[in-house]
XYZ file of C-alpha atoms in Angstrom:
602
model
C 127.832 122.656 -168.747
C 128.166 124.072 -172.301
C 131.539 123.523 -173.986
C 132.668 124.316 -177.510
C 134.439 121.058 -178.272
C 136.108 122.380 -181.454
C 137.830 125.148 -179.516
C 138.944 122.691 -176.855
C 140.236 120.051 -179.258
C 143.794 121.363 -179.612
C 144.123 122.388 -175.986
C 143.349 118.902 -174.678
C 145.327 116.906 -177.248
C 148.335 116.666 -174.984
C 146.094 115.673 -172.119
C 144.693 112.719 -174.082
C 148.137 111.520 -175.122
C 149.114 111.572 -171.470
C 146.063 109.520 -170.525
C 146.727 107.044 -173.330
C 150.235 106.585 -171.998
C 148.867 106.106 -168.506
C 146.343 103.526 -169.685
C 149.104 101.539 -171.386
C 151.409 101.858 -168.410
C 148.776 100.569 -166.034
C 147.982 97.477 -168.108
C 149.651 94.520 -166.468
C 150.910 91.615 -168.595
C 149.958 88.087 -167.544
C 152.386 86.733 -164.960
C 155.110 84.334 -165.982
C 155.065 80.806 -164.649
C 156.354 81.250 -161.084
C 159.290 78.885 -161.139
C 161.162 78.891 -157.835
C 164.893 78.305 -157.640
C 166.478 76.455 -154.789
C 168.111 73.176 -153.829
C 166.215 69.928 -153.969
C 165.196 68.644 -150.573
C 165.510 65.038 -149.392
C 168.756 63.406 -150.362
C 169.736 66.561 -152.208
C 170.863 64.893 -155.401
C 169.664 64.224 -158.917
C 169.862 60.867 -160.608
C 169.360 60.556 -164.329
C 168.662 56.978 -165.315
C 171.108 55.833 -167.900
C 174.300 56.698 -166.147
C 174.877 60.176 -164.668
C 174.393 61.943 -161.356
C 174.442 65.728 -161.249
C 175.553 67.922 -158.425
C 172.638 70.011 -157.097
C 174.786 73.124 -157.267
C 174.745 72.731 -161.034
C 171.084 71.763 -161.146
C 169.025 74.049 -158.926
C 165.448 73.090 -158.249
C 162.829 72.613 -155.611
C 159.862 70.272 -155.303
C 158.074 71.118 -152.085
C 154.658 72.268 -150.860
C 153.164 72.355 -154.349
C 155.620 74.908 -155.730
C 157.099 74.823 -159.188
C 160.577 73.458 -159.568
C 163.167 74.419 -162.129
C 165.474 71.557 -162.993
C 168.035 71.395 -165.766
C 169.103 67.990 -167.050
C 171.079 66.547 -169.903
C 168.665 63.728 -170.540
C 170.268 60.507 -171.774
C 168.195 58.106 -173.908
C 167.220 55.020 -171.935
C 166.698 51.816 -173.906
C 166.422 53.950 -177.003
C 162.795 54.825 -176.366
C 162.593 57.221 -173.431
C 164.435 60.100 -171.868
C 164.283 59.521 -168.138
C 165.262 61.127 -164.885
C 164.306 60.673 -161.256
C 164.395 62.745 -158.082
C 163.607 62.529 -154.396
C 160.676 64.320 -152.801
C 160.374 64.853 -149.031
C 157.307 63.347 -147.431
C 154.990 60.791 -148.904
C 152.638 62.866 -151.022
C 152.741 65.444 -153.783
C 149.614 66.947 -155.321
C 149.818 68.505 -158.746
C 147.896 69.443 -161.840
C 150.352 68.611 -164.558
C 153.977 68.152 -165.419
C 155.559 70.265 -168.109
C 158.845 70.145 -169.898
C 160.551 71.965 -172.706
C 163.681 72.217 -174.725
C 165.492 74.953 -172.867
C 164.089 78.339 -173.864
C 160.987 77.014 -175.610
C 157.351 76.772 -174.523
C 156.372 74.121 -171.966
C 155.027 70.747 -173.092
C 153.498 67.837 -171.233
C 155.133 64.845 -169.584
C 154.206 61.469 -170.840
C 154.530 59.259 -167.785
C 155.529 59.399 -164.171
C 155.713 56.653 -161.578
C 157.515 55.815 -158.371
C 160.635 53.681 -158.518
C 162.979 52.394 -155.880
C 160.134 50.348 -154.469
C 156.667 49.388 -155.508
C 154.940 51.577 -158.074
C 152.037 53.275 -156.309
C 150.496 55.302 -159.126
C 151.200 55.514 -162.813
C 149.839 58.315 -164.990
C 149.808 58.430 -168.758
C 149.123 61.228 -171.193
C 149.366 59.153 -174.330
C 146.414 57.077 -175.413
C 146.811 53.348 -176.207
C 147.175 54.024 -179.909
C 150.313 56.039 -179.238
C 148.818 59.336 -180.420
C 149.745 62.375 -178.339
C 146.708 63.456 -176.315
C 146.379 67.158 -175.495
C 143.097 66.786 -173.621
C 144.283 64.768 -170.665
C 147.646 65.884 -169.428
C 149.515 64.052 -166.763
C 147.340 64.085 -163.675
C 145.032 66.720 -165.162
C 141.737 66.440 -166.981
C 141.041 69.705 -168.780
C 137.389 68.815 -169.352
C 136.593 68.327 -165.653
C 139.369 70.238 -163.924
C 140.260 67.165 -161.861
C 143.828 66.782 -160.684
C 145.717 63.864 -159.168
C 148.275 63.239 -156.505
C 150.970 60.679 -155.901
C 150.982 59.079 -152.479
C 153.493 56.642 -151.090
C 154.120 55.108 -147.640
C 157.810 55.630 -148.213
C 159.252 58.712 -146.461
C 161.246 59.722 -149.554
C 159.749 58.208 -152.675
C 161.603 58.597 -155.923
C 159.586 59.968 -158.804
C 160.540 59.105 -162.331
C 159.784 61.130 -165.454
C 159.647 59.290 -168.769
C 159.492 61.254 -171.995
C 159.360 59.781 -175.506
C 162.785 60.380 -177.010
C 161.172 61.177 -180.333
C 159.623 64.310 -178.854
C 162.959 66.111 -178.595
C 165.674 67.339 -180.864
C 167.776 68.986 -178.181
C 169.719 67.569 -175.274
C 169.231 70.176 -172.546
C 165.726 70.331 -171.115
C 163.883 72.238 -168.428
C 161.321 70.365 -166.358
C 158.801 71.675 -163.851
C 156.106 70.359 -161.589
C 153.019 72.554 -161.901
C 151.205 73.047 -158.610
C 147.500 73.292 -158.065
C 146.449 76.467 -159.849
C 149.260 78.914 -160.654
C 150.830 79.000 -157.223
C 150.025 79.675 -153.597
C 148.875 77.387 -150.827
C 145.257 78.479 -150.391
C 145.558 80.350 -147.095
C 144.694 84.037 -146.641
C 148.328 85.171 -146.524
C 149.283 82.928 -149.461
C 146.157 82.450 -151.604
C 145.964 80.158 -154.577
C 146.851 82.213 -157.654
C 144.472 82.126 -160.611
C 146.039 83.191 -163.905
C 144.395 81.035 -166.585
C 140.922 79.865 -167.616
C 141.996 76.356 -166.619
C 142.769 77.597 -163.104
C 139.348 79.237 -162.854
C 137.536 76.140 -164.036
C 139.555 73.919 -161.708
C 138.165 75.652 -158.599
C 134.647 74.425 -159.278
C 135.870 70.894 -159.938
C 137.377 70.444 -156.474
C 134.900 71.021 -153.633
C 137.654 70.364 -151.103
C 139.035 73.778 -152.048
C 135.805 75.705 -151.510
C 136.953 76.851 -148.068
C 140.268 78.150 -149.413
C 141.493 81.600 -150.488
C 142.050 82.618 -154.110
C 143.478 85.636 -155.902
C 143.125 86.462 -159.588
C 146.487 87.637 -160.931
C 145.693 88.159 -164.627
C 142.816 89.012 -166.939
C 141.358 85.770 -168.296
C 139.097 84.825 -171.190
C 136.620 82.029 -170.400
C 135.311 81.630 -173.975
C 136.676 78.078 -174.144
C 134.373 77.054 -171.301
C 131.085 77.963 -172.964
C 127.895 75.923 -172.825
C 128.145 73.320 -170.070
C 131.942 73.214 -169.733
C 132.347 75.616 -166.821
C 132.375 74.202 -163.290
C 130.242 76.468 -161.100
C 131.834 77.069 -157.678
C 129.669 76.007 -154.725
C 126.218 74.420 -154.569
C 123.333 73.863 -152.151
C 124.920 70.840 -150.506
C 128.439 72.276 -150.350
C 128.697 76.071 -150.504
C 131.769 78.210 -151.143
C 133.143 79.227 -147.767
C 136.409 80.914 -148.686
C 137.723 84.198 -150.068
C 137.986 85.067 -153.753
C 139.779 88.327 -154.575
C 139.472 89.337 -158.209
C 142.256 91.864 -157.630
C 140.480 94.213 -160.098
C 141.276 91.897 -163.003
C 138.753 91.067 -165.725
C 137.070 87.722 -166.394
C 135.655 87.860 -169.923
C 133.259 85.907 -172.110
C 131.860 83.372 -169.651
C 128.877 81.971 -171.587
C 126.805 79.283 -169.921
C 123.843 77.419 -171.385
C 122.473 74.800 -169.017
C 119.085 73.388 -168.064
C 119.623 73.563 -164.294
C 119.246 76.106 -161.476
C 121.842 77.873 -159.293
C 124.076 79.206 -162.031
C 126.689 81.972 -161.883
C 130.417 82.416 -161.546
C 129.614 81.003 -158.101
C 126.628 78.822 -157.317
C 126.243 79.340 -153.570
C 128.394 81.304 -151.117
C 127.691 81.081 -147.399
C 127.780 83.654 -144.626
C 131.526 83.314 -144.000
C 132.536 83.763 -147.649
C 133.926 86.930 -149.239
C 133.894 87.590 -152.988
C 135.436 90.905 -153.989
C 137.093 93.052 -156.664
C 135.831 91.117 -159.696
C 135.172 92.582 -163.135
C 133.000 90.086 -165.001
C 132.521 91.306 -168.566
C 130.343 90.107 -171.421
C 128.596 87.218 -169.686
C 125.775 85.294 -171.375
C 123.991 82.970 -168.929
C 121.015 80.815 -169.860
C 119.576 78.545 -167.170
C 116.326 77.971 -165.249
C 116.020 79.504 -161.750
C 118.429 81.328 -159.434
C 120.903 82.911 -161.826
C 123.343 85.650 -160.876
C 126.318 87.208 -162.605
C 128.560 86.759 -159.578
C 126.554 84.212 -157.602
C 123.242 82.379 -157.826
C 122.628 82.390 -154.057
C 124.445 84.737 -151.683
C 124.629 84.579 -147.902
C 128.115 86.062 -147.629
C 129.730 89.351 -148.540
C 130.137 90.609 -152.106
C 131.804 93.947 -152.716
C 133.385 95.920 -155.531
C 132.158 93.491 -158.184
C 131.027 94.724 -161.592
C 129.188 92.716 -164.238
C 128.166 93.356 -167.846
C 126.205 91.064 -170.138
C 122.962 89.120 -170.521
C 120.995 86.708 -168.331
C 118.143 84.486 -169.593
C 116.169 82.441 -167.090
C 112.880 81.994 -165.320
C 112.619 82.913 -161.637
C 115.015 84.794 -159.352
C 117.622 86.284 -161.671
C 119.876 89.234 -160.851
C 122.876 90.996 -162.333
C 125.025 90.404 -159.250
C 123.068 87.740 -157.326
C 120.068 85.609 -158.129
C 119.100 85.882 -154.489
C 120.825 87.463 -151.498
C 119.716 86.366 -148.058
C 120.587 87.043 -144.460
C 120.849 84.092 -142.119
C 119.453 83.652 -138.633
C 116.606 85.708 -137.190
C 116.002 89.440 -137.724
C 117.775 91.754 -137.405
C 120.670 89.408 -138.147
C 121.409 90.773 -141.621
C 124.472 88.924 -142.876
C 124.180 88.662 -146.649
C 125.696 91.831 -148.129
C 126.260 93.413 -151.539
C 128.160 96.697 -151.625
C 129.921 98.906 -154.191
C 128.713 96.685 -157.041
C 127.184 97.326 -160.455
C 125.453 95.579 -163.331
C 124.972 96.803 -166.873
C 123.014 94.616 -169.246
C 119.862 92.665 -170.050
C 117.803 90.248 -167.951
C 114.940 88.223 -169.399
C 112.842 85.870 -167.277
C 109.467 85.377 -165.614
C 109.466 86.627 -162.008
C 111.734 88.094 -159.328
C 114.103 89.895 -161.684
C 116.423 92.703 -160.551
C 119.455 94.606 -161.759
C 121.425 93.819 -158.595
C 119.468 90.891 -157.129
C 116.371 89.009 -158.238
C 115.210 88.383 -154.696
C 116.418 89.271 -151.210
C 115.504 88.475 -147.622
C 117.141 90.195 -144.675
C 120.171 91.325 -146.634
C 122.110 94.592 -147.039
C 122.608 96.280 -150.423
C 124.482 99.596 -150.411
C 126.390 101.928 -152.773
C 125.421 99.896 -155.844
C 123.768 100.635 -159.174
C 122.314 98.985 -162.261
C 121.878 100.110 -165.863
C 119.178 97.746 -167.039
C 116.935 96.409 -169.770
C 114.669 93.860 -168.051
C 111.605 91.975 -169.291
C 109.409 89.489 -167.437
C 106.008 88.809 -165.926
C 105.966 89.997 -162.323
C 108.093 91.344 -159.462
C 110.624 93.258 -161.545
C 112.821 96.103 -160.311
C 115.796 98.121 -161.455
C 117.767 97.153 -158.356
C 115.696 94.435 -156.646
C 112.895 92.279 -158.019
C 111.303 91.112 -154.771
C 112.354 91.882 -151.202
C 111.372 90.885 -147.696
C 112.986 92.878 -144.914
C 116.287 94.041 -146.398
C 118.197 97.306 -145.985
C 119.039 99.422 -149.052
C 121.100 102.599 -148.891
C 122.638 104.876 -151.541
C 121.710 102.832 -154.623
C 120.235 103.779 -157.986
C 118.983 102.338 -161.270
C 118.511 103.667 -164.792
C 117.194 102.078 -167.974
C 113.913 100.403 -168.883
C 111.803 97.418 -167.853
C 108.718 95.655 -169.130
C 106.280 93.487 -167.164
C 103.456 91.413 -168.620
C 101.528 91.020 -165.363
C 102.138 93.101 -162.206
C 104.460 94.627 -159.616
C 107.206 96.511 -161.403
C 109.168 99.557 -160.264
C 112.179 101.575 -161.275
C 113.967 100.540 -158.087
C 111.953 97.645 -156.588
C 109.249 95.346 -157.893
C 107.531 93.722 -154.934
C 108.072 94.561 -151.240
C 106.810 92.044 -148.692
C 107.437 91.401 -145.022
C 106.505 89.407 -141.961
C 108.296 87.257 -139.403
C 110.083 90.345 -138.075
C 111.560 91.378 -141.401
C 111.109 95.073 -142.232
C 112.239 96.616 -145.524
C 114.145 99.904 -145.234
C 115.102 101.868 -148.376
C 117.046 105.081 -147.783
C 118.756 107.625 -150.079
C 118.061 105.905 -153.386
C 116.773 106.970 -156.797
C 115.533 105.539 -160.086
C 115.390 106.861 -163.630
C 113.691 103.933 -165.341
C 110.960 103.647 -167.964
C 108.441 101.213 -166.453
C 106.022 99.542 -168.895
C 103.360 97.753 -166.834
C 99.573 97.902 -166.297
C 99.123 96.599 -162.745
C 101.071 97.604 -159.652
C 103.583 99.849 -161.424
C 105.508 102.737 -159.875
C 108.372 104.991 -160.835
C 110.222 103.763 -157.749
C 108.395 100.676 -156.449
C 105.573 98.549 -157.778
C 104.203 97.800 -154.330
C 104.257 99.811 -151.135
C 106.370 98.994 -148.051
C 104.914 96.150 -146.022
C 104.122 96.024 -142.303
C 106.401 98.679 -140.812
C 108.747 99.016 -143.765
C 109.548 102.441 -145.150
C 111.144 104.356 -147.993
C 112.873 107.634 -147.080
C 114.774 110.412 -148.888
C 114.405 108.888 -152.355
C 113.061 109.933 -155.741
C 111.944 108.645 -159.149
C 112.116 110.486 -162.453
C 111.399 107.821 -165.062
C 108.147 107.420 -166.956
C 105.302 104.941 -166.375
C 103.804 103.451 -169.551
C 100.389 101.829 -169.083
C 97.108 101.204 -170.885
C 94.712 104.033 -169.918
C 91.731 101.736 -170.461
C 93.049 98.704 -168.612
C 95.209 99.412 -165.572
C 95.197 99.496 -161.773
C 97.483 100.591 -158.970
C 99.708 102.935 -160.992
C 101.691 105.706 -159.309
C 104.518 108.112 -159.957
C 106.397 106.825 -156.903
C 104.763 103.589 -155.661
C 102.180 101.714 -157.680
C 100.126 100.533 -154.758
C 99.250 103.509 -152.576
C 101.231 103.832 -149.348
C 100.583 105.594 -146.055
C 102.483 108.822 -145.181
C 104.528 107.024 -142.507
C 105.671 104.453 -145.110
C 106.980 106.901 -147.712
C 108.861 109.824 -146.101
C 110.507 112.780 -147.869
C 110.164 111.058 -151.234
C 109.455 112.664 -154.614
C 108.700 111.899 -158.236
C 108.787 113.920 -161.445
C 105.409 115.496 -162.048
C 103.782 113.952 -165.110
C 105.869 110.781 -165.071
C 102.971 108.877 -163.525
C 99.706 109.414 -161.624
C 99.767 111.048 -158.184
C 98.193 108.437 -155.883
C 99.335 110.083 -152.666
C 102.595 108.152 -152.351
C 105.460 110.634 -152.564
C 105.200 114.264 -153.653
C 105.316 115.421 -157.287
C 107.942 118.004 -158.272
C 108.253 119.861 -161.556
C 111.409 119.635 -163.646
C 112.535 123.024 -162.316
C 111.841 121.993 -158.708
C 113.767 118.732 -159.175
C 116.863 120.832 -159.911
C 116.677 122.826 -156.653
C 118.168 121.422 -153.442
C 115.590 123.376 -151.438
C 112.846 121.105 -152.829
C 114.204 118.061 -151.006
C 113.135 118.443 -147.396
C 115.512 117.055 -144.772
C 117.936 115.639 -147.325
C 121.664 115.743 -146.553
C 123.482 117.996 -149.034
C 126.091 118.949 -146.415
C 127.980 115.809 -145.354
C 127.197 115.156 -148.213
C 125.023 112.167 -149.022
C 123.567 114.005 -152.002
C 125.047 116.552 -154.424
C 123.246 118.802 -156.874
C 124.251 121.493 -159.337
C 121.320 123.848 -158.853
C 119.367 124.549 -162.008
C 121.295 121.963 -164.037
C 120.378 118.432 -163.036
C 118.548 116.287 -160.503
C 120.265 115.171 -157.275
C 122.970 112.558 -157.490
C 124.461 110.481 -154.719
C 127.783 111.953 -153.685
C 129.645 108.740 -154.487
C 127.821 108.540 -157.834
C 128.852 112.018 -158.923
C 132.430 111.414 -157.838
C 132.552 108.016 -159.547
C 133.184 109.484 -163.010
C 135.349 112.448 -162.010
C 132.557 115.018 -161.750
C 133.912 116.619 -158.584
C 132.361 120.091 -158.675
C 129.621 122.076 -160.379
C 128.629 122.779 -163.081
C 127.324 119.323 -163.915
C 129.543 117.245 -166.204
C 133.286 116.549 -166.379
C 135.435 119.469 -167.521
C 138.460 121.639 -166.721
C 137.050 122.770 -163.375
C 137.074 119.089 -162.302
C 140.578 118.592 -163.705
C 141.707 121.483 -161.489
C 140.443 119.613 -158.426
C 142.307 116.474 -159.443
C 145.514 118.408 -160.196
C 145.425 120.215 -156.836
C 145.171 116.878 -155.010
C 147.745 115.063 -157.138
C 149.778 112.555 -155.096
C 148.353 113.988 -151.900
C 146.531 111.938 -149.299
C 144.144 114.243 -147.445
C 141.667 112.769 -144.972
C 138.923 112.602 -147.597
C 140.390 113.371 -151.044
C 137.444 114.199 -153.286
C 139.368 113.154 -156.415
C 140.224 109.711 -155.017
C 137.938 107.646 -157.290
C 139.979 104.511 -158.023
C 138.918 102.093 -156.753
C 135.357 103.417 -156.225
C 135.804 103.217 -152.468
C 139.132 105.071 -152.737
C 142.666 104.069 -151.759
C 143.739 107.225 -149.902
C 145.735 108.902 -152.647
C 145.098 110.657 -155.969
C 147.304 109.141 -158.672
C 147.377 107.800 -162.245
C 144.566 105.313 -161.535
C 142.227 108.198 -160.683
C 143.406 110.182 -163.721
C 142.592 107.267 -166.036
C 138.961 107.139 -164.869
C 138.720 110.903 -165.195
C 140.084 110.742 -168.755
C 137.640 107.994 -169.751
C 134.746 110.312 -168.842
C 136.197 113.560 -170.188
C 133.571 115.977 -171.525
C 130.794 113.589 -170.639
C 127.605 115.323 -169.520
C 125.000 113.038 -167.971
C-alpha cells in the first residue's frame, strides 16, 4: 500500500495524540500494600507494654490467614530502650515474610524483634546483627538472598506476639504496624491466588517448593535486575516440578539475567502436565547456562499460552525461546505438553537442538505461535523447533536468520525424527528465514518427515546459503528429499534453494496469487492474502497488528474497520486483537495495538 506520509502527517496528528492518551490511561500503577481493616480476632483487645490498653474500636486491625493488618498505636518507651506492643492471634501458627512499621504516613521499615510472651518463648527473630548495626539484608523472618520465610508456631490456642522496636529508630509517637503475608497477598488457591507485585515476591516462589502446587497472579510490572547472575531462584526442578497455575495477567517481567553453570534454567525450571503458565511478558532476558534453557521454562509438560519473550539465550544443547524442551506424557497419541499463542524475539546461541519456540519436542502441541530469530549452532536448528519427534504444529511461523556449522537446519524445523508411535504433523505454517548451512538444509525443514509424518499446506520463502563446492542434501523446502505423501500442498520461492522434489517452486508473482496454493483455506479463513501485494499470511498473524483488510499494511481502510466495530461485540469481531486471542469486544486495548503499528507495511 503506497501512502504519502507527508500529506497524511497533519491529518493523523489528532489520532496519535488520542493513542498517546490511551496508552497512558491503560498503564496501571503498582498496587499499594493491601492493608485490610477490621477488628482483631481472639480476645479482641490491644495491650501496649508499658501501661496502656486501647479499645479495638479506636485501633482497627486484623491478623488472620496471612493478611496484612493495620494497627495504630501510641508506643510507650519500655525500659528506655524499646518501643513495645503485643497482640493476640487466633490459632497457634502465623506464617509471614516480614514485619514492617512506620511513623504514620511514612514509608514502611522493618521490625527488630518479635517473640511470644505470656508463656514460654517459642521462636525469637532478630533483624539486627550482634554488633548492633541495622541489617537490611535479613529482615524479620525473611532472607532476601534466599527468599526463605519463617513462621511462628505455638501450642497455645491464643499466643501473644510481641513487637520490640529500638526507641532510637523513631522521632514520632504514632506508628503504623503491619504483618506482611507471604507474597503480596492471597492464599494460593485458584479463586484467591498469591499476588506477586515485587521482584522479592517473584524470587520467593522458587525458594519455597511447598508452594509449587499453588496459584499465583502477577499484579504489577516488575524489574528483576537485582536478581542477576545466580541470585534468582528458578521455580521447579526435575525432582519437584511446578504443578500450579501462574497467571502473568499481561504484566511485564523485565531484565531477568541469569549466568549459571547448571542445566534446567528459565523463569521456570520444570512444569508438569497439570501446570498452567499463561499471560506472561518476559522482556530483555539474558540467560547463560549449559543444557535445557528456555525463556519461560526449561522443561515443559504442561500448558503454556499467551507468553511472549524477548532477549538472548546462550547455552549448549536444547535451548528455546519459550521452552528448552516441550514433551507430552504417556503413550501416543497422548499429547499433553502444549504451547499456544506464544512468541519469541531474540538471539539463541548454542550447539544442538536450538529453536525459536522450543529447542526440542516430543509428542507435544505447538499452535498459533511465532519466532523472530537470530540463531547459531552446530546441528538441529530451526526457526520454530530445533528437533522434533511426533509433535503437532499448526498455524505457526518464523522469520529471521540462522547459521549451522554441521547439519540439519531449516527455517521452521531442524531435525524431524519419529518412532515408537510418534508421528510429526506440521500444518498451515510458513518460514521466511535465511538458512546458512551446507548439509541437510532446507527453507522449511532440514530433514524430511519421518515414518508416517507429514507437512501440509505450508511454504518457505527465505534463502539457503551453502558452499557450492561442498554441500549435500540442500533443498528449497526440505533439505533431505521427501516423498510426495510426506510433503503435501507445500511450496517454496523459486530460486531460494535447489528443487530436490520436496515441495513445488513458485515464482514471486505466483507466491502473491491465492490461486497458486492448491487446497488452502482462504475462506474460513486460515490464510489471508492481498493478491499481487504480498505472500500469504495466517489470518491471526495479519490481524495481530491491525491489518484487517487489503491492501497489505495498516492504514485508514483498517481504521475504518476498527471504528465500525467500536465497543461492539459481534460473534467474531475482526478488529478484536487484544489480547491476541481476543476478549469479545473492540475497545481502547485494540486501538493501542493498532496505533503502535500505524503505517507499518510488512
